[in-house]
Amino acid sequence: MNHLTPVDAKAFGKVGVLYGGRSAERDVSIMSGNGVLKALQSKGVDAHLFDTGVCTLAELAAEKFDRVFIALHGRFGEDGCLQGALELLGIPYTGSGVMASSVGMDKITTKIVWLAAGLPTPRYAVLSAAAVAGSDLDAVAADLGLPLIVKPPHEGSTIGITKVSAANEFKTAFDIAAALDDTVLAEEFVTGREFTVAMLGSGANARPLPVVEIVAPQGNYDYQNKYFTDDTQYFCPAVLPEALTQEMQRLAVLAYRAIGCEGWGRVDFLLRESDQKPFLLEVNTSPGMTGHSLVPMAARAEGISYEDLCVEILRTARLKMKG
């Protein structure tokens, strides 16, 4: 059921599609940005690409965009840095504001917020180089159990993530993640199915789209399988009992609101095999918009085309700070 508000494309004025950037997800962002540009232009929007990884903030200000669509992923685009700059420049932008973007980009802080709100997320430990030097890895492995997941808390697209099945693999997994981040997140491994719930809107008007199940080869939903192969299978709407679908969507809304997200986003889940309990993994405040991406897939299941989705996200662009 399509619930979108009719819009006048000309009323958006000159629109910048911010893409590229400087994060490890630059290549994905370039794909997202080109897709969004084509979609907006097909709807009559005066849209233009702007690569934040190549151009300066002074050049961004000089473009005099009336609003921008953020199609950036990862650091310096999804983490609050750019959002703060856009607030200073007075350019309305899509997605979450400074605080929610920053919290959502940090998987550890996200967990702290969710746990404070009584929401389910896998148990975890925060690791530092000093802790590893003190041989705390054995204690962490004993507490969380094996296998476990080791990841850099400020990267996306499964970059730097390792599944540790034996104690002697832990240090190597830590080093891989520590090369990308100052702190490292070790997380309880939840055996089960993987799902995601796309979100549209803000606050009381935030609503979930149909649940998507992700079935990757050998259960490995890594960077390659996310964006560059056709081996991963997606089921949307996911085949689940209605009560479980509703529970997952309910948790997604609560998780999204707890972080303070707005405009659009995506909440990722694992469904534990042993008792069918859903666990929150992370929230994406600027999800992918490529041909393999999950938010457009969920929107299509609700009768919303990729083009209409892009226009709807653009419609919600605004400055978040009063003053």
Short mmCIF file of C-alpha atoms in Angstrom, two decimals:
data_model
loop_
_atom_site.label_atom_id
_atom_site.label_comp_id
_atom_site.label_asym_id
_atom_site.label_seq_id
_atom_site.Cartn_x
_atom_site.Cartn_y
_atom_site.Cartn_z
CA MET A 1 0.00 0.00 0.00
CA ASN A 2 1.57 3.28 -1.14
CA HIS A 3 1.25 5.97 1.57
CA LEU A 4 3.41 8.65 -0.05
CA THR A 5 2.57 12.35 -0.09
CA PRO A 6 2.23 13.92 -3.57
CA VAL A 7 5.00 16.43 -4.28
CA ASP A 8 5.87 19.09 -6.85
CA ALA A 9 9.37 18.23 -8.12
CA LYS A 10 10.07 21.86 -9.05
CA ALA A 11 9.43 22.96 -5.48
CA PHE A 12 12.60 21.16 -4.36
CA GLY A 13 14.73 23.72 -6.21
CA LYS A 14 18.35 22.87 -6.98
CA VAL A 15 19.19 19.53 -5.34
CA GLY A 16 22.61 18.11 -4.59
CA VAL A 17 23.13 14.36 -4.41
CA LEU A 18 26.08 13.96 -2.05
CA TYR A 19 28.00 10.80 -2.88
CA GLY A 20 31.47 9.23 -3.06
CA GLY A 21 33.12 10.52 0.09
CA ARG A 22 36.26 9.23 1.79
CA SER A 23 35.11 6.16 3.69
CA ALA A 24 35.84 2.49 3.01
CA GLU A 25 32.38 2.38 1.40
CA ARG A 26 33.18 4.94 -1.32
CA ASP A 27 32.54 2.52 -4.21
CA VAL A 28 29.11 1.61 -2.86
CA SER A 29 28.27 5.28 -2.31
CA ILE A 30 29.14 6.04 -5.94
CA MET A 31 26.65 3.36 -7.04
CA SER A 32 24.01 4.71 -4.64
CA GLY A 33 24.52 8.31 -5.73
CA ASN A 34 24.26 7.54 -9.43
CA GLY A 35 21.06 5.57 -8.83
CA VAL A 36 19.50 8.37 -6.78
CA LEU A 37 20.50 11.02 -9.33
CA LYS A 38 18.90 9.11 -12.20
CA ALA A 39 15.75 8.48 -10.17
CA LEU A 40 15.32 12.11 -9.11
CA GLN A 41 16.00 13.45 -12.60
CA SER A 42 13.42 11.01 -14.03
CA LYS A 43 10.87 12.65 -11.75
CA GLY A 44 11.72 16.14 -12.95
CA VAL A 45 13.97 17.13 -10.04
CA ASP A 46 16.86 19.51 -10.81
CA ALA A 47 19.43 17.16 -9.26
CA HIS A 48 23.24 17.27 -9.49
CA LEU A 49 26.01 14.99 -8.20
CA PHE A 50 28.50 16.34 -5.66
CA ASP A 51 31.44 14.16 -4.54
CA THR A 52 32.36 15.07 -0.96
CA GLY A 53 35.54 13.02 -1.26
CA VAL A 54 36.89 15.27 -3.99
CA CYS A 55 35.21 18.66 -3.47
CA THR A 56 35.48 21.00 -0.47
CA LEU A 57 32.82 22.43 1.83
CA ALA A 58 33.51 25.82 0.25
CA GLU A 59 32.61 24.34 -3.13
CA LEU A 60 29.49 22.80 -1.59
CA ALA A 61 28.40 26.20 -0.26
CA ALA A 62 29.11 27.79 -3.65
CA GLU A 63 26.71 25.39 -5.39
CA LYS A 64 23.81 27.02 -3.51
CA PHE A 65 21.80 23.82 -3.28
CA ASP A 66 18.30 24.30 -1.88
CA ARG A 67 18.50 20.84 -0.30
CA VAL A 68 20.70 17.75 -0.53
CA PHE A 69 20.14 14.01 -0.65
CA ILE A 70 22.86 12.25 1.35
CA ALA A 71 23.86 9.08 -0.52
CA LEU A 72 27.06 8.64 1.49
CA HIS A 73 27.89 5.59 3.59
CA GLY A 74 30.33 5.27 6.48
CA ARG A 75 32.64 7.84 7.99
CA PHE A 76 32.47 11.53 7.06
CA GLY A 77 29.05 11.06 5.49
CA GLU A 78 26.88 8.91 7.74
CA ASP A 79 28.47 9.66 11.12
CA GLY A 80 27.28 13.19 11.90
CA CYS A 81 30.32 15.09 10.58
CA LEU A 82 28.69 16.12 7.32
CA GLN A 83 25.33 16.66 9.01
CA GLY A 84 26.95 19.21 11.33
CA ALA A 85 28.55 21.00 8.38
CA LEU A 86 25.20 21.16 6.57
CA GLU A 87 23.58 22.63 9.68
CA LEU A 88 26.27 25.34 9.74
CA LEU A 89 25.83 26.00 6.02
CA GLY A 90 22.04 26.09 6.39
CA ILE A 91 21.42 23.42 3.74
CA PRO A 92 18.44 21.10 4.46
CA TYR A 93 19.45 17.44 4.19
CA THR A 94 17.93 13.97 4.14
CA GLY A 95 18.09 11.43 6.93
CA SER A 96 19.03 11.69 10.57
CA GLY A 97 20.57 14.67 12.33
CA VAL A 98 23.99 15.07 13.93
CA MET A 99 23.33 13.15 17.14
CA ALA A 100 21.41 10.21 15.69
CA SER A 101 23.89 9.86 12.82
CA SER A 102 26.83 9.82 15.24
CA VAL A 103 25.20 7.34 17.64
CA GLY A 104 23.98 5.10 14.82
CA MET A 105 27.47 4.95 13.32
CA ASP A 106 28.92 3.73 16.64
CA LYS A 107 27.76 0.15 17.23
CA ILE A 108 28.86 0.26 20.88
CA THR A 109 26.94 3.44 21.75
CA THR A 110 23.95 2.08 19.83
CA LYS A 111 23.98 -1.03 22.03
CA ILE A 112 24.20 1.07 25.20
CA VAL A 113 21.15 3.10 24.14
CA TRP A 114 19.16 0.02 23.14
CA LEU A 115 19.96 -1.83 26.36
CA ALA A 116 18.94 1.24 28.39
CA ALA A 117 15.64 1.19 26.49
CA GLY A 118 15.15 -2.50 27.29
CA LEU A 119 15.67 -3.65 23.71
CA PRO A 120 17.33 -7.01 22.87
CA THR A 121 20.83 -6.99 21.37
CA PRO A 122 23.59 -9.63 21.54
CA ARG A 123 25.95 -9.53 24.55
CA TYR A 124 29.27 -7.82 23.85
CA ALA A 125 32.65 -6.67 25.12
CA VAL A 126 34.70 -3.61 24.17
CA LEU A 127 38.36 -4.35 23.44
CA SER A 128 41.37 -2.04 23.34
CA ALA A 129 45.01 -2.58 22.48
CA ALA A 130 45.85 -2.38 26.19
CA ALA A 131 43.31 -5.08 27.04
CA VAL A 132 44.68 -7.35 24.34
CA ALA A 133 48.22 -6.79 25.59
CA GLY A 134 46.99 -7.88 29.00
CA SER A 135 45.68 -11.13 27.51
CA ASP A 136 42.03 -10.36 28.27
CA LEU A 137 40.92 -12.16 25.12
CA ASP A 138 40.62 -15.51 26.89
CA ALA A 139 38.33 -14.00 29.50
CA VAL A 140 36.16 -12.39 26.83
CA ALA A 141 35.93 -15.65 24.88
CA ALA A 142 34.97 -17.52 28.06
CA ASP A 143 32.27 -14.93 28.87
CA LEU A 144 30.72 -14.58 25.42
CA GLY A 145 31.39 -18.12 24.28
CA LEU A 146 32.69 -19.35 20.93
CA PRO A 147 32.09 -18.71 18.14
CA LEU A 148 31.93 -14.93 18.47
CA ILE A 149 32.02 -11.96 16.12
CA VAL A 150 34.76 -9.32 16.11
CA LYS A 151 34.15 -6.03 14.31
CA PRO A 152 35.28 -2.38 14.12
CA PRO A 153 32.37 -0.44 15.67
CA HIS A 154 32.55 2.52 13.28
CA GLU A 155 32.59 0.72 9.92
CA GLY A 156 29.67 -0.48 7.82
CA SER A 157 29.04 -2.97 5.03
CA THR A 158 30.57 -5.80 7.12
CA ILE A 159 34.06 -4.30 6.57
CA GLY A 160 36.65 -5.70 9.01
CA ILE A 161 34.32 -8.30 10.54
CA THR A 162 35.63 -11.75 11.49
CA LYS A 163 33.89 -14.80 12.91
CA VAL A 164 36.10 -16.36 15.59
CA SER A 165 35.49 -20.09 16.00
CA ALA A 166 38.60 -20.98 18.02
CA ALA A 167 40.50 -19.10 20.72
CA ASN A 168 43.71 -18.97 18.66
CA GLU A 169 41.87 -16.95 15.95
CA PHE A 170 40.87 -14.15 18.31
CA LYS A 171 44.09 -12.09 18.18
CA THR A 172 44.16 -12.07 14.36
CA ALA A 173 40.51 -11.00 14.25
CA PHE A 174 41.27 -8.22 16.74
CA ASP A 175 44.18 -6.98 14.62
CA ILE A 176 42.02 -6.85 11.49
CA ALA A 177 39.38 -4.75 13.24
CA ALA A 178 41.93 -2.62 15.15
CA ALA A 179 43.53 -1.61 11.83
CA LEU A 180 40.26 0.19 11.08
CA ASP A 181 39.24 1.49 14.50
CA ASP A 182 40.66 2.62 17.85
CA THR A 183 38.34 0.28 19.74
CA VAL A 184 37.08 -3.17 18.78
CA LEU A 185 33.71 -4.78 19.46
CA ALA A 186 33.48 -8.48 20.34
CA GLU A 187 29.92 -9.75 20.13
CA GLU A 188 28.12 -12.94 21.08
CA PHE A 189 27.42 -15.04 17.97
CA VAL A 190 23.71 -15.59 17.50
CA THR A 191 22.95 -18.66 15.41
CA GLY A 192 19.91 -18.08 13.25
CA ARG A 193 18.37 -16.25 10.32
CA GLU A 194 19.24 -12.70 9.24
CA PHE A 195 16.63 -10.00 8.60
CA THR A 196 16.33 -6.28 8.07
CA VAL A 197 13.51 -3.78 8.47
CA ALA A 198 13.58 -0.56 6.46
CA MET A 199 12.08 2.53 8.07
CA LEU A 200 10.47 5.69 6.69
CA GLY A 201 9.46 8.81 8.59
CA SER A 202 10.28 10.31 11.95
CA GLY A 203 9.07 10.22 15.56
CA ALA A 204 5.45 9.22 15.97
CA ASN A 205 5.15 8.96 12.16
CA ALA A 206 8.04 6.50 11.77
CA ARG A 207 6.80 3.32 10.12
CA PRO A 208 8.35 0.02 9.08
CA LEU A 209 8.36 -1.41 5.56
CA PRO A 210 7.99 -5.16 4.91
CA VAL A 211 10.62 -7.38 6.56
CA VAL A 212 13.42 -8.70 4.31
CA GLU A 213 15.21 -11.99 4.96
CA ILE A 214 18.82 -12.29 3.78
CA VAL A 215 20.16 -15.74 2.87
CA ALA A 216 23.84 -15.48 1.94
CA PRO A 217 26.10 -18.28 0.61
CA GLN A 218 27.34 -20.29 3.62
CA GLY A 219 25.69 -17.63 5.77
CA ASN A 220 28.44 -15.15 4.82
CA TYR A 221 26.76 -11.83 4.08
CA ASP A 222 30.03 -10.00 3.47
CA TYR A 223 30.95 -6.95 1.36
CA GLN A 224 31.24 -8.98 -1.84
CA ASN A 225 27.95 -10.82 -1.34
CA LYS A 226 26.18 -7.58 -0.40
CA TYR A 227 27.04 -5.59 -3.48
CA PHE A 228 28.79 -7.50 -6.22
CA THR A 229 27.31 -10.99 -6.62
CA ASP A 230 23.90 -12.45 -7.31
CA ASP A 231 24.46 -15.45 -5.03
CA THR A 232 22.73 -13.92 -1.99
CA GLN A 233 18.98 -14.57 -1.85
CA TYR A 234 16.43 -12.11 -0.51
CA PHE A 235 12.87 -12.85 0.54
CA CYS A 236 10.53 -9.88 0.83
CA PRO A 237 8.15 -9.99 2.55
CA ALA A 238 10.01 -12.53 4.68
CA VAL A 239 8.29 -15.84 5.28
CA LEU A 240 7.50 -15.60 8.99
CA PRO A 241 4.51 -16.13 11.27
CA GLU A 242 2.48 -12.91 11.31
CA ALA A 243 3.05 -12.42 15.03
CA LEU A 244 6.84 -12.60 14.55
CA THR A 245 6.71 -10.19 11.61
CA GLN A 246 4.80 -7.70 13.72
CA GLU A 247 7.18 -8.13 16.65
CA MET A 248 10.22 -7.51 14.45
CA GLN A 249 8.61 -4.40 12.96
CA ARG A 250 7.63 -3.19 16.44
CA LEU A 251 11.20 -3.60 17.70
CA ALA A 252 12.55 -1.83 14.58
CA VAL A 253 10.36 1.21 15.26
CA LEU A 254 11.42 1.31 18.93
CA ALA A 255 15.11 0.89 18.02
CA TYR A 256 14.91 3.63 15.35
CA ARG A 257 13.16 6.05 17.70
CA ALA A 258 15.52 5.27 20.60
CA ILE A 259 18.49 6.45 18.53
CA GLY A 260 16.52 9.49 17.34
CA CYS A 261 16.63 8.55 13.65
CA GLU A 262 14.50 10.34 11.12
CA GLY A 263 13.66 10.46 7.42
CA TRP A 264 14.65 6.91 6.60
CA GLY A 265 16.92 4.12 7.76
CA ARG A 266 17.28 0.39 8.23
CA VAL A 267 17.42 -1.81 11.33
CA ASP A 268 19.22 -5.16 11.10
CA PHE A 269 18.24 -8.28 13.08
CA LEU A 270 19.24 -11.83 13.85
CA LEU A 271 16.50 -14.32 14.73
CA ARG A 272 17.89 -16.88 17.17
CA GLU A 273 17.25 -20.39 15.91
CA SER A 274 16.82 -21.99 19.33
CA ASP A 275 13.87 -19.90 20.53
CA GLN A 276 12.89 -17.60 17.62
CA LYS A 277 13.91 -14.51 19.61
CA PRO A 278 14.91 -11.44 17.54
CA PHE A 279 18.09 -9.55 18.42
CA LEU A 280 18.94 -6.04 17.18
CA LEU A 281 22.32 -5.80 15.45
CA GLU A 282 22.67 -2.23 14.20
CA VAL A 283 20.88 0.72 12.65
CA ASN A 284 21.88 2.25 9.31
CA THR A 285 21.04 5.95 9.03
CA SER A 286 22.10 6.26 5.37
CA PRO A 287 21.53 2.80 3.85
CA GLY A 288 22.62 1.66 0.41
CA MET A 289 20.55 2.65 -2.61
CA THR A 290 22.19 0.32 -5.16
CA GLY A 291 20.61 -2.38 -7.31
CA HIS A 292 21.28 -4.89 -4.50
CA SER A 293 20.11 -2.63 -1.68
CA LEU A 294 17.45 -3.62 0.82
CA VAL A 295 15.48 -0.40 1.44
CA PRO A 296 14.40 -0.13 -2.23
CA MET A 297 13.55 -3.85 -2.16
CA ALA A 298 11.30 -3.41 0.88
CA ALA A 299 9.69 -0.34 -0.67
CA ARG A 300 8.88 -2.25 -3.86
CA ALA A 301 7.10 -4.89 -1.78
CA GLU A 302 4.82 -2.11 -0.56
CA GLY A 303 4.20 -0.79 -4.07
CA ILE A 304 6.71 2.08 -3.88
CA SER A 305 9.02 2.38 -6.88
CA TYR A 306 12.70 3.25 -6.53
CA GLU A 307 12.01 6.64 -8.11
CA ASP A 308 9.11 7.43 -5.78
CA LEU A 309 11.17 6.29 -2.78
CA CYS A 310 13.97 8.71 -3.68
CA VAL A 311 11.50 11.57 -4.03
CA GLU A 312 9.85 10.69 -0.70
CA ILE A 313 13.21 10.68 1.10
CA LEU A 314 14.12 13.99 -0.52
CA ARG A 315 10.76 15.46 0.57
CA THR A 316 11.73 14.93 4.22
CA ALA A 317 15.01 16.88 3.93
CA ARG A 318 15.28 19.58 6.58
CA LEU A 319 17.57 21.30 9.05
CA LYS A 320 17.25 19.61 12.42
CA MET A 321 18.62 22.26 14.78
CA LYS A 322 16.46 25.13 15.98
CA GLY A 323 17.82 28.62 15.66
#
